[in-house]
């Protein structure tokens, strides 16, 4: 049987290694495609750790949640969503899950950018549809996904975008490239709460990549300072960088129009989201991350690399 090279996770929590596995074979309703580029996303590592709710039950397995592929007719496409085996030279796909790439699109840039941009794109389409002129707070804006949420929100019509995070240098960069105000998360909770109250009290949507203690502080400060408590505020939980849990005072829900929801795998119907629009935006550079290409043979070393701000490691099989 013919074989291909793939990344293989044999133990949860350990980096995968390059290995030879049987080449996939086409079957009715499925086709074999050549993989051109795969981003090493946080969710990819999370699933491979065995602690993510989408982690497989059995080992070994090939990781990878999305990627750019070349189909049999030579066209390039993005695949994602239902795939968890893209870190290989060739994979078996359902053609209905492909999104064609615009002519001239760079596969590495698309592989680096779509997954980080997808979080805010989906949240603002499916969890709390953004209307023109609404204001958005990005809590955890200094990470890759949070930073991309700024141009995504602008593209979808946000009138004001506020960013919050710990990296002051990154916050300044976001102010220079589209954000209207910045809130630094400091070790002084009173000062930080005062900044949330001053800058975000009347925000319409919160895209929350942090959760944990920062969310508790920000939520209380914003709701308490809100001038019109009956005006809805949609708080969308996307990531748990600062912790998996929060202590939510029920009084905040009773005394305001605070609506808390989540956005992630399994919470939305991607068929109702304008994914071609996302692909077009990434391909045009409107919201894109700089790729850092590495060969599949170096997957073990690439797995532990810490990407710089605005960068994403992309595996090239």
GROMACS .gro file of N, CA, C and O in nm, residues 101-214:
model
  456
  101UNK      N    1  -1.053   2.925  -0.343
  101UNK     CA    2  -0.971   3.043  -0.316
  101UNK      C    3  -0.974   3.137  -0.436
  101UNK      O    4  -0.975   3.091  -0.552
  102UNK      N    5  -0.975   3.268  -0.413
  102UNK     CA    6  -0.966   3.362  -0.525
  102UNK      C    7  -0.835   3.342  -0.600
  102UNK      O    8  -0.734   3.301  -0.541
  103UNK      N    9  -0.835   3.372  -0.728
  103UNK     CA   10  -0.714   3.360  -0.808
  103UNK      C   11  -0.605   3.449  -0.748
  103UNK      O   12  -0.630   3.566  -0.715
  104UNK      N   13  -0.487   3.393  -0.732
  104UNK     CA   14  -0.375   3.470  -0.680
  104UNK      C   15  -0.361   3.467  -0.530
  104UNK      O   16  -0.264   3.522  -0.475
  105UNK      N   17  -0.455   3.404  -0.459
  105UNK     CA   18  -0.446   3.397  -0.313
  105UNK      C   19  -0.325   3.315  -0.271
  105UNK      O   20  -0.293   3.212  -0.331
  106UNK      N   21  -0.257   3.359  -0.167
  106UNK     CA   22  -0.139   3.289  -0.116
  106UNK      C   23  -0.183   3.179  -0.019
  106UNK      O   24  -0.244   3.209   0.084
  107UNK      N   25  -0.155   3.052  -0.049
  107UNK     CA   26  -0.201   2.942   0.037
  107UNK      C   27  -0.155   2.956   0.182
  107UNK      O   28  -0.232   2.929   0.274
  108UNK      N   29  -0.029   2.997   0.203
  108UNK     CA   30   0.023   3.007   0.339
  108UNK      C   31  -0.050   3.115   0.418
  108UNK      O   32  -0.081   3.098   0.536
  109UNK      N   33  -0.078   3.229   0.354
  109UNK     CA   34  -0.149   3.337   0.423
  109UNK      C   35  -0.291   3.294   0.458
  109UNK      O   36  -0.340   3.323   0.568
  110UNK      N   37  -0.357   3.227   0.367
  110UNK     CA   38  -0.493   3.179   0.394
  110UNK      C   39  -0.491   3.078   0.509
  110UNK      O   40  -0.574   3.085   0.601
  111UNK      N   41  -0.395   2.985   0.505
  111UNK     CA   42  -0.386   2.884   0.611
  111UNK      C   43  -0.357   2.948   0.746
  111UNK      O   44  -0.405   2.902   0.850
  112UNK      N   45  -0.279   3.054   0.746
  112UNK     CA   46  -0.244   3.122   0.871
  112UNK      C   47  -0.360   3.201   0.927
  112UNK      O   48  -0.377   3.212   1.049
  113UNK      N   49  -0.443   3.257   0.840
  113UNK     CA   50  -0.536   3.363   0.883
  113UNK      C   51  -0.680   3.322   0.902
  113UNK      O   52  -0.751   3.381   0.985
  114UNK      N   53  -0.731   3.226   0.825
  114UNK     CA   54  -0.875   3.199   0.829
  114UNK      C   55  -0.920   3.155   0.968
  114UNK      O   56  -1.019   3.206   1.022
  115UNK      N   57  -0.849   3.062   1.030
  115UNK     CA   58  -0.893   3.013   1.161
  115UNK      C   59  -0.894   3.123   1.267
  115UNK      O   60  -0.994   3.137   1.339
  116UNK      N   61  -0.789   3.205   1.281
  116UNK     CA   62  -0.796   3.313   1.380
  116UNK      C   63  -0.906   3.415   1.350
  116UNK      O   64  -0.969   3.466   1.442
  117UNK      N   65  -0.926   3.446   1.222
  117UNK     CA   66  -1.031   3.543   1.187
  117UNK      C   67  -1.170   3.484   1.199
  117UNK      O   68  -1.267   3.557   1.218
  118UNK      N   69  -1.179   3.351   1.190
  118UNK     CA   70  -1.309   3.285   1.191
  118UNK      C   71  -1.384   3.310   1.321
  118UNK      O   72  -1.508   3.323   1.321
  119UNK      N   73  -1.312   3.320   1.433
  119UNK     CA   74  -1.379   3.333   1.562
  119UNK      C   75  -1.465   3.459   1.569
  119UNK      O   76  -1.582   3.454   1.607
  120UNK      N   77  -1.409   3.573   1.533
  120UNK     CA   78  -1.486   3.697   1.537
  120UNK      C   79  -1.586   3.704   1.422
  120UNK      O   80  -1.698   3.755   1.438
  121UNK      N   81  -1.549   3.652   1.306
  121UNK     CA   82  -1.638   3.653   1.190
  121UNK      C   83  -1.767   3.575   1.221
  121UNK      O   84  -1.878   3.622   1.196
  122UNK      N   85  -1.752   3.456   1.278
  122UNK     CA   86  -1.868   3.374   1.312
  122UNK      C   87  -1.949   3.439   1.424
  122UNK      O   88  -2.072   3.446   1.418
  123UNK      N   89  -1.880   3.488   1.527
  123UNK     CA   90  -1.951   3.548   1.640
  123UNK      C   91  -2.036   3.666   1.596
  123UNK      O   92  -2.149   3.683   1.641
  124UNK      N   93  -1.983   3.748   1.505
  124UNK     CA   94  -2.053   3.868   1.463
  124UNK      C   95  -2.155   3.841   1.352
  124UNK      O   96  -2.229   3.931   1.313
  125UNK      N   97  -2.156   3.720   1.300
  125UNK     CA   98  -2.259   3.680   1.204
  125UNK      C   99  -2.369   3.598   1.270
  125UNK      O  100  -2.488   3.620   1.244
  126UNK      N  101  -2.328   3.501   1.352
  126UNK     CA  102  -2.422   3.401   1.398
  126UNK      C  103  -2.462   3.411   1.544
  126UNK      O  104  -2.571   3.366   1.581
  127UNK      N  105  -2.377   3.465   1.630
  127UNK     CA  106  -2.410   3.471   1.772
  127UNK      C  107  -2.472   3.605   1.811
  127UNK      O  108  -2.558   3.611   1.897
  128UNK      N  109  -2.426   3.712   1.748
  128UNK     CA  110  -2.483   3.844   1.774
  128UNK      C  111  -2.462   3.930   1.650
  128UNK      O  112  -2.366   4.005   1.642
  129UNK      N  113  -2.548   3.916   1.551
  129UNK     CA  114  -2.530   3.989   1.425
  129UNK      C  115  -2.506   4.138   1.448
  129UNK      O  116  -2.583   4.206   1.516
  130UNK      N  117  -2.396   4.186   1.394
  130UNK     CA  118  -2.355   4.325   1.413
  130UNK      C  119  -2.428   4.416   1.315
  130UNK      O  120  -2.431   4.391   1.195
  131UNK      N  121  -2.488   4.521   1.369
  131UNK     CA  122  -2.553   4.620   1.284
  131UNK      C  123  -2.461   4.740   1.268
  131UNK      O  124  -2.382   4.773   1.357
  132UNK      N  125  -2.467   4.806   1.153
  132UNK     CA  126  -2.379   4.922   1.129
  132UNK      C  127  -2.388   5.024   1.241
  132UNK      O  128  -2.496   5.059   1.288
  133UNK      N  129  -2.271   5.071   1.283
  133UNK     CA  130  -2.264   5.173   1.386
  133UNK      C  131  -2.253   5.122   1.527
  133UNK      O  132  -2.225   5.199   1.620
  134UNK      N  133  -2.274   4.992   1.550
  134UNK     CA  134  -2.265   4.938   1.685
  134UNK      C  135  -2.120   4.940   1.734
  134UNK      O  136  -2.026   4.943   1.653
  135UNK      N  137  -2.102   4.938   1.865
  135UNK     CA  138  -1.967   4.941   1.923
  135UNK      C  139  -1.929   4.801   1.973
  135UNK      O  140  -2.013   4.724   2.019
  136UNK      N  141  -1.800   4.770   1.962
  136UNK     CA  142  -1.749   4.637   1.995
  136UNK      C  143  -1.629   4.651   2.088
  136UNK      O  144  -1.538   4.730   2.061
  137UNK      N  145  -1.628   4.573   2.195
  137UNK     CA  146  -1.511   4.560   2.281
  137UNK      C  147  -1.448   4.424   2.255
  137UNK      O  148  -1.517   4.321   2.261
  138UNK      N  149  -1.319   4.423   2.226
  138UNK     CA  150  -1.246   4.297   2.208
  138UNK      C  151  -1.163   4.276   2.334
  138UNK      O  152  -1.064   4.345   2.358
  139UNK      N  153  -1.204   4.181   2.416
  139UNK     CA  154  -1.136   4.151   2.540
  139UNK      C  155  -1.035   4.039   2.515
  139UNK      O  156  -1.072   3.924   2.492
  140UNK      N  157  -0.907   4.076   2.516
  140UNK     CA  158  -0.803   3.982   2.476
  140UNK      C  159  -0.760   4.010   2.334
  140UNK      O  160  -0.739   3.919   2.254
  141UNK      N  161  -0.743   4.139   2.303
  141UNK     CA  162  -0.716   4.180   2.164
  141UNK      C  163  -0.570   4.168   2.124
  141UNK      O  164  -0.538   4.189   2.007
  142UNK      N  165  -0.482   4.134   2.218
  142UNK     CA  166  -0.340   4.130   2.182
  142UNK      C  167  -0.297   3.994   2.127
  142UNK      O  168  -0.184   3.979   2.082
  143UNK      N  169  -0.385   3.894   2.132
  143UNK     CA  170  -0.357   3.767   2.068
  143UNK      C  171  -0.390   3.772   1.920
  143UNK      O  172  -0.448   3.871   1.871
  144UNK      N  173  -0.356   3.668   1.848
  144UNK     CA  174  -0.377   3.667   1.703
  144UNK      C  175  -0.524   3.681   1.666
  144UNK      O  176  -0.562   3.764   1.583
  145UNK      N  177  -0.611   3.602   1.728
  145UNK     CA  178  -0.753   3.608   1.695
  145UNK      C  179  -0.814   3.740   1.740
  145UNK      O  180  -0.895   3.800   1.668
  146UNK      N  181  -0.777   3.785   1.859
  146UNK     CA  182  -0.830   3.911   1.909
  146UNK      C  183  -0.790   4.030   1.824
  146UNK      O  184  -0.870   4.121   1.799
  147UNK      N  185  -0.665   4.029   1.778
  147UNK     CA  186  -0.618   4.140   1.693
  147UNK      C  187  -0.694   4.142   1.560
  147UNK      O  188  -0.730   4.249   1.510
  148UNK      N  189  -0.720   4.024   1.503
  148UNK     CA  190  -0.794   4.019   1.377
  148UNK      C  191  -0.940   4.059   1.395
  148UNK      O  192  -1.006   4.101   1.300
  149UNK      N  193  -0.991   4.049   1.518
  149UNK     CA  194  -1.129   4.089   1.543
  149UNK      C  195  -1.150   4.238   1.518
  149UNK      O  196  -1.262   4.281   1.489
  150UNK      N  197  -1.044   4.317   1.528
  150UNK     CA  198  -1.057   4.462   1.505
  150UNK      C  199  -1.092   4.491   1.359
  150UNK      O  200  -1.196   4.553   1.332
  151UNK      N  201  -1.010   4.447   1.261
  151UNK     CA  202  -1.050   4.474   1.122
  151UNK      C  203  -1.176   4.399   1.080
  151UNK      O  204  -1.251   4.449   0.995
  152UNK      N  205  -1.201   4.281   1.138
  152UNK     CA  206  -1.324   4.209   1.105
  152UNK      C  207  -1.445   4.291   1.149
  152UNK      O  208  -1.542   4.309   1.073
  153UNK      N  209  -1.442   4.343   1.272
  153UNK     CA  210  -1.554   4.423   1.321
  153UNK      C  211  -1.573   4.548   1.236
  153UNK      O  212  -1.686   4.587   1.203
  154UNK      N  213  -1.463   4.612   1.199
  154UNK     CA  214  -1.472   4.730   1.112
  154UNK      C  215  -1.534   4.694   0.979
  154UNK      O  216  -1.621   4.765   0.927
  155UNK      N  217  -1.489   4.585   0.921
  155UNK     CA  218  -1.538   4.541   0.790
  155UNK      C  219  -1.689   4.515   0.795
  155UNK      O  220  -1.760   4.542   0.698
  156UNK      N  221  -1.737   4.467   0.909
  156UNK     CA  222  -1.879   4.432   0.922
  156UNK      C  223  -1.964   4.549   0.971
  156UNK      O  224  -2.084   4.533   0.994
  157UNK      N  225  -1.902   4.667   0.987
  157UNK     CA  226  -1.980   4.787   1.015
  157UNK      C  227  -1.971   4.847   1.152
  157UNK      O  228  -2.046   4.940   1.184
  158UNK      N  229  -1.881   4.798   1.237
  158UNK     CA  230  -1.870   4.854   1.372
  158UNK      C  231  -1.835   5.002   1.365
  158UNK      O  232  -1.747   5.044   1.290
  159UNK      N  233  -1.905   5.083   1.445
  159UNK     CA  234  -1.876   5.225   1.449
  159UNK      C  235  -1.764   5.261   1.542
  159UNK      O  236  -1.695   5.362   1.524
  160UNK      N  237  -1.745   5.179   1.647
  160UNK     CA  238  -1.638   5.204   1.744
  160UNK      C  239  -1.585   5.070   1.792
  160UNK      O  240  -1.663   4.979   1.820
  161UNK      N  241  -1.454   5.056   1.798
  161UNK     CA  242  -1.391   4.932   1.843
  161UNK      C  243  -1.295   4.965   1.957
  161UNK      O  244  -1.205   5.048   1.942
  162UNK      N  245  -1.314   4.899   2.071
  162UNK     CA  246  -1.229   4.916   2.188
  162UNK      C  247  -1.151   4.787   2.208
  162UNK      O  248  -1.207   4.677   2.196
  163UNK      N  249  -1.023   4.798   2.239
  163UNK     CA  250  -0.940   4.679   2.258
  163UNK      C  251  -0.890   4.675   2.401
  163UNK      O  252  -0.863   4.780   2.462
  164UNK      N  253  -0.877   4.556   2.455
  164UNK     CA  254  -0.827   4.538   2.591
  164UNK      C  255  -0.731   4.421   2.595
  164UNK      O  256  -0.756   4.317   2.533
  165UNK      N  257  -0.622   4.438   2.669
  165UNK     CA  258  -0.523   4.332   2.682
  165UNK      C  259  -0.408   4.376   2.769
  165UNK      O  260  -0.402   4.491   2.814
  166UNK      N  261  -0.311   4.288   2.792
  166UNK     CA  262  -0.198   4.319   2.879
  166UNK      C  263  -0.079   4.377   2.805
  166UNK      O  264   0.001   4.450   2.863
  167UNK      N  265  -0.061   4.342   2.680
  167UNK     CA  266   0.056   4.385   2.604
  167UNK      C  267   0.037   4.529   2.556
  167UNK      O  268  -0.033   4.555   2.458
  168UNK      N  269   0.098   4.624   2.626
  168UNK     CA  270   0.077   4.765   2.594
  168UNK      C  271   0.131   4.799   2.454
  168UNK      O  272   0.070   4.881   2.383
  169UNK      N  273   0.242   4.740   2.416
  169UNK     CA  274   0.296   4.768   2.284
  169UNK      C  275   0.198   4.725   2.176
  169UNK      O  276   0.173   4.797   2.078
  170UNK      N  277   0.140   4.607   2.194
  170UNK     CA  278   0.044   4.557   2.096
  170UNK      C  279  -0.082   4.642   2.094
  170UNK      O  280  -0.140   4.666   1.988
  171UNK      N  281  -0.125   4.690   2.212
  171UNK     CA  282  -0.242   4.778   2.217
  171UNK      C  283  -0.216   4.906   2.138
  171UNK      O  284  -0.304   4.955   2.066
  172UNK      N  285  -0.095   4.961   2.152
  172UNK     CA  286  -0.061   5.083   2.078
  172UNK      C  287  -0.064   5.057   1.928
  172UNK      O  288  -0.108   5.143   1.849
  173UNK      N  289  -0.018   4.940   1.886
  173UNK     CA  290  -0.021   4.905   1.744
  173UNK      C  291  -0.165   4.896   1.694
  173UNK      O  292  -0.196   4.940   1.582
  174UNK      N  293  -0.253   4.839   1.775
  174UNK     CA  294  -0.393   4.828   1.735
  174UNK      C  295  -0.460   4.965   1.727
  174UNK      O  296  -0.543   4.989   1.640
  175UNK      N  297  -0.422   5.054   1.817
  175UNK     CA  298  -0.474   5.192   1.809
  175UNK      C  299  -0.430   5.259   1.680
  175UNK      O  300  -0.504   5.337   1.620
  176UNK      N  301  -0.308   5.228   1.637
  176UNK     CA  302  -0.255   5.290   1.516
  176UNK      C  303  -0.314   5.230   1.389
  176UNK      O  304  -0.303   5.290   1.281
  177UNK      N  305  -0.378   5.114   1.401
  177UNK     CA  306  -0.427   5.045   1.280
  177UNK      C  307  -0.578   5.024   1.280
  177UNK      O  308  -0.627   4.942   1.202
  178UNK      N  309  -0.652   5.096   1.365
  178UNK     CA  310  -0.797   5.086   1.353
  178UNK      C  311  -0.878   5.090   1.478
  178UNK      O  312  -0.999   5.118   1.473
  179UNK      N  313  -0.820   5.061   1.596
  179UNK     CA  314  -0.897   5.066   1.719
  179UNK      C  315  -0.917   5.211   1.764
  179UNK      O  316  -0.834   5.297   1.737
  180UNK      N  317  -1.027   5.237   1.832
  180UNK     CA  318  -1.059   5.372   1.877
  180UNK      C  319  -1.012   5.400   2.019
  180UNK      O  320  -0.984   5.515   2.054
  181UNK      N  321  -1.005   5.298   2.103
  181UNK     CA  322  -0.963   5.316   2.241
  181UNK      C  323  -0.902   5.186   2.290
  181UNK      O  324  -0.933   5.078   2.239
  182UNK      N  325  -0.815   5.196   2.391
  182UNK     CA  326  -0.747   5.079   2.445
  182UNK      C  327  -0.756   5.079   2.597
  182UNK      O  328  -0.748   5.184   2.661
  183UNK      N  329  -0.772   4.960   2.652
  183UNK     CA  330  -0.777   4.943   2.796
  183UNK      C  331  -0.668   4.842   2.834
  183UNK      O  332  -0.673   4.726   2.792
  184UNK      N  333  -0.571   4.887   2.910
  184UNK     CA  334  -0.463   4.800   2.954
  184UNK      C  335  -0.507   4.722   3.078
  184UNK      O  336  -0.556   4.781   3.175
  185UNK      N  337  -0.493   4.592   3.075
  185UNK     CA  338  -0.523   4.508   3.190
  185UNK      C  339  -0.400   4.509   3.281
  185UNK      O  340  -0.295   4.454   3.248
  186UNK      N  341  -0.412   4.575   3.396
  186UNK     CA  342  -0.299   4.591   3.486
  186UNK      C  343  -0.321   4.509   3.613
  186UNK      O  344  -0.423   4.445   3.631
  187UNK      N  345  -0.222   4.516   3.702
  187UNK     CA  346  -0.233   4.448   3.830
  187UNK      C  347  -0.310   4.530   3.933
  187UNK      O  348  -0.322   4.488   4.048
  188UNK      N  349  -0.358   4.647   3.891
  188UNK     CA  350  -0.439   4.732   3.977
  188UNK      C  351  -0.585   4.716   3.934
  188UNK      O  352  -0.630   4.779   3.839
  189UNK      N  353  -0.663   4.633   4.002
  189UNK     CA  354  -0.800   4.606   3.958
  189UNK      C  355  -0.890   4.729   3.960
  189UNK      O  356  -0.976   4.743   3.873
  190UNK      N  357  -0.870   4.817   4.056
  190UNK     CA  358  -0.954   4.937   4.062
  190UNK      C  359  -0.929   5.028   3.942
  190UNK      O  360  -1.024   5.080   3.882
  191UNK      N  361  -0.802   5.047   3.908
  191UNK     CA  362  -0.768   5.132   3.794
  191UNK      C  363  -0.818   5.070   3.663
  191UNK      O  364  -0.868   5.139   3.575
  192UNK      N  365  -0.804   4.938   3.651
  192UNK     CA  366  -0.850   4.870   3.530
  192UNK      C  367  -1.002   4.879   3.519
  192UNK      O  368  -1.057   4.906   3.410
  193UNK      N  369  -1.072   4.857   3.629
  193UNK     CA  370  -1.218   4.867   3.628
  193UNK      C  371  -1.263   5.008   3.590
  193UNK      O  372  -1.361   5.025   3.515
  194UNK      N  373  -1.192   5.108   3.637
  194UNK     CA  374  -1.226   5.247   3.604
  194UNK      C  375  -1.212   5.272   3.455
  194UNK      O  376  -1.291   5.346   3.394
  195UNK      N  377  -1.112   5.211   3.392
  195UNK     CA  378  -1.093   5.226   3.248
  195UNK      C  379  -1.206   5.160   3.171
  195UNK      O  380  -1.256   5.216   3.073
  196UNK      N  381  -1.249   5.042   3.216
  196UNK     CA  382  -1.362   4.976   3.150
  196UNK      C  383  -1.488   5.062   3.163
  196UNK      O  384  -1.565   5.078   3.068
  197UNK      N  385  -1.509   5.118   3.281
  197UNK     CA  386  -1.627   5.201   3.303
  197UNK      C  387  -1.624   5.326   3.216
  197UNK      O  388  -1.728   5.370   3.164
  198UNK      N  389  -1.505   5.383   3.197
  198UNK     CA  390  -1.494   5.507   3.120
  198UNK      C  391  -1.503   5.484   2.970
  198UNK      O  392  -1.563   5.564   2.897
  199UNK      N  393  -1.446   5.374   2.920
  199UNK     CA  394  -1.435   5.353   2.776
  199UNK      C  395  -1.540   5.259   2.718
  199UNK      O  396  -1.569   5.265   2.598
  200UNK      N  397  -1.597   5.169   2.800
  200UNK     CA  398  -1.681   5.063   2.743
  200UNK      C  399  -1.816   5.048   2.810
  200UNK      O  400  -1.887   4.949   2.786
  201UNK      N  401  -1.857   5.145   2.890
  201UNK     CA  402  -1.982   5.131   2.963
  201UNK      C  403  -2.102   5.114   2.872
  201UNK      O  404  -2.198   5.045   2.907
  202UNK      N  405  -2.099   5.174   2.755
  202UNK     CA  406  -2.215   5.169   2.665
  202UNK      C  407  -2.191   5.083   2.542
  202UNK      O  408  -2.256   5.099   2.439
  203UNK      N  409  -2.097   4.988   2.552
  203UNK     CA  410  -2.064   4.903   2.439
  203UNK      C  411  -2.183   4.811   2.406
  203UNK      O  412  -2.263   4.776   2.493
  204UNK      N  413  -2.196   4.774   2.280
  204UNK     CA  414  -2.305   4.687   2.235
  204UNK      C  415  -2.267   4.539   2.237
  204UNK      O  416  -2.350   4.453   2.268
  205UNK      N  417  -2.142   4.509   2.198
  205UNK     CA  418  -2.098   4.370   2.185
  205UNK      C  419  -1.960   4.355   2.249
  205UNK      O  420  -1.873   4.440   2.231
  206UNK      N  421  -1.941   4.247   2.323
  206UNK     CA  422  -1.810   4.212   2.376
  206UNK      C  423  -1.769   4.078   2.316
  206UNK      O  424  -1.841   3.979   2.328
  207UNK      N  425  -1.655   4.076   2.251
  207UNK     CA  426  -1.595   3.953   2.201
  207UNK      C  427  -1.488   3.914   2.303
  207UNK      O  428  -1.384   3.978   2.312
  208UNK      N  429  -1.513   3.809   2.378
  208UNK     CA  430  -1.430   3.775   2.495
  208UNK      C  431  -1.342   3.654   2.466
  208UNK      O  432  -1.390   3.541   2.459
  209UNK      N  433  -1.212   3.681   2.453
  209UNK     CA  434  -1.115   3.575   2.431
  209UNK      C  435  -1.045   3.533   2.560
  209UNK      O  436  -0.960   3.444   2.556
  210UNK      N  437  -1.078   3.595   2.673
  210UNK     CA  438  -1.004   3.572   2.797
  210UNK      C  439  -1.080   3.486   2.897
  210UNK      O  440  -1.029   3.388   2.947
  211UNK      N  441  -1.202   3.529   2.934
  211UNK     CA  442  -1.280   3.466   3.040
  211UNK      C  443  -1.202   3.477   3.171
  211UNK      O  444  -1.111   3.559   3.184
  212UNK      N  445  -1.236   3.400   3.270
  212UNK     CA  446  -1.164   3.406   3.396
  212UNK      C  447  -1.177   3.540   3.467
  212UNK      O  448  -1.276   3.614   3.450
  213UNK      N  449  -1.076   3.573   3.548
  213UNK     CA  450  -1.079   3.694   3.630
  213UNK      C  451  -1.096   3.823   3.550
  213UNK      O  452  -1.170   3.913   3.594
  214UNK      N  453  -1.029   3.840   3.435
  214UNK     CA  454  -1.050   3.965   3.359
  214UNK      C  455  -1.195   3.986   3.317
  214UNK      O  456  -1.245   4.098   3.318
   0.00000   0.00000   0.00000
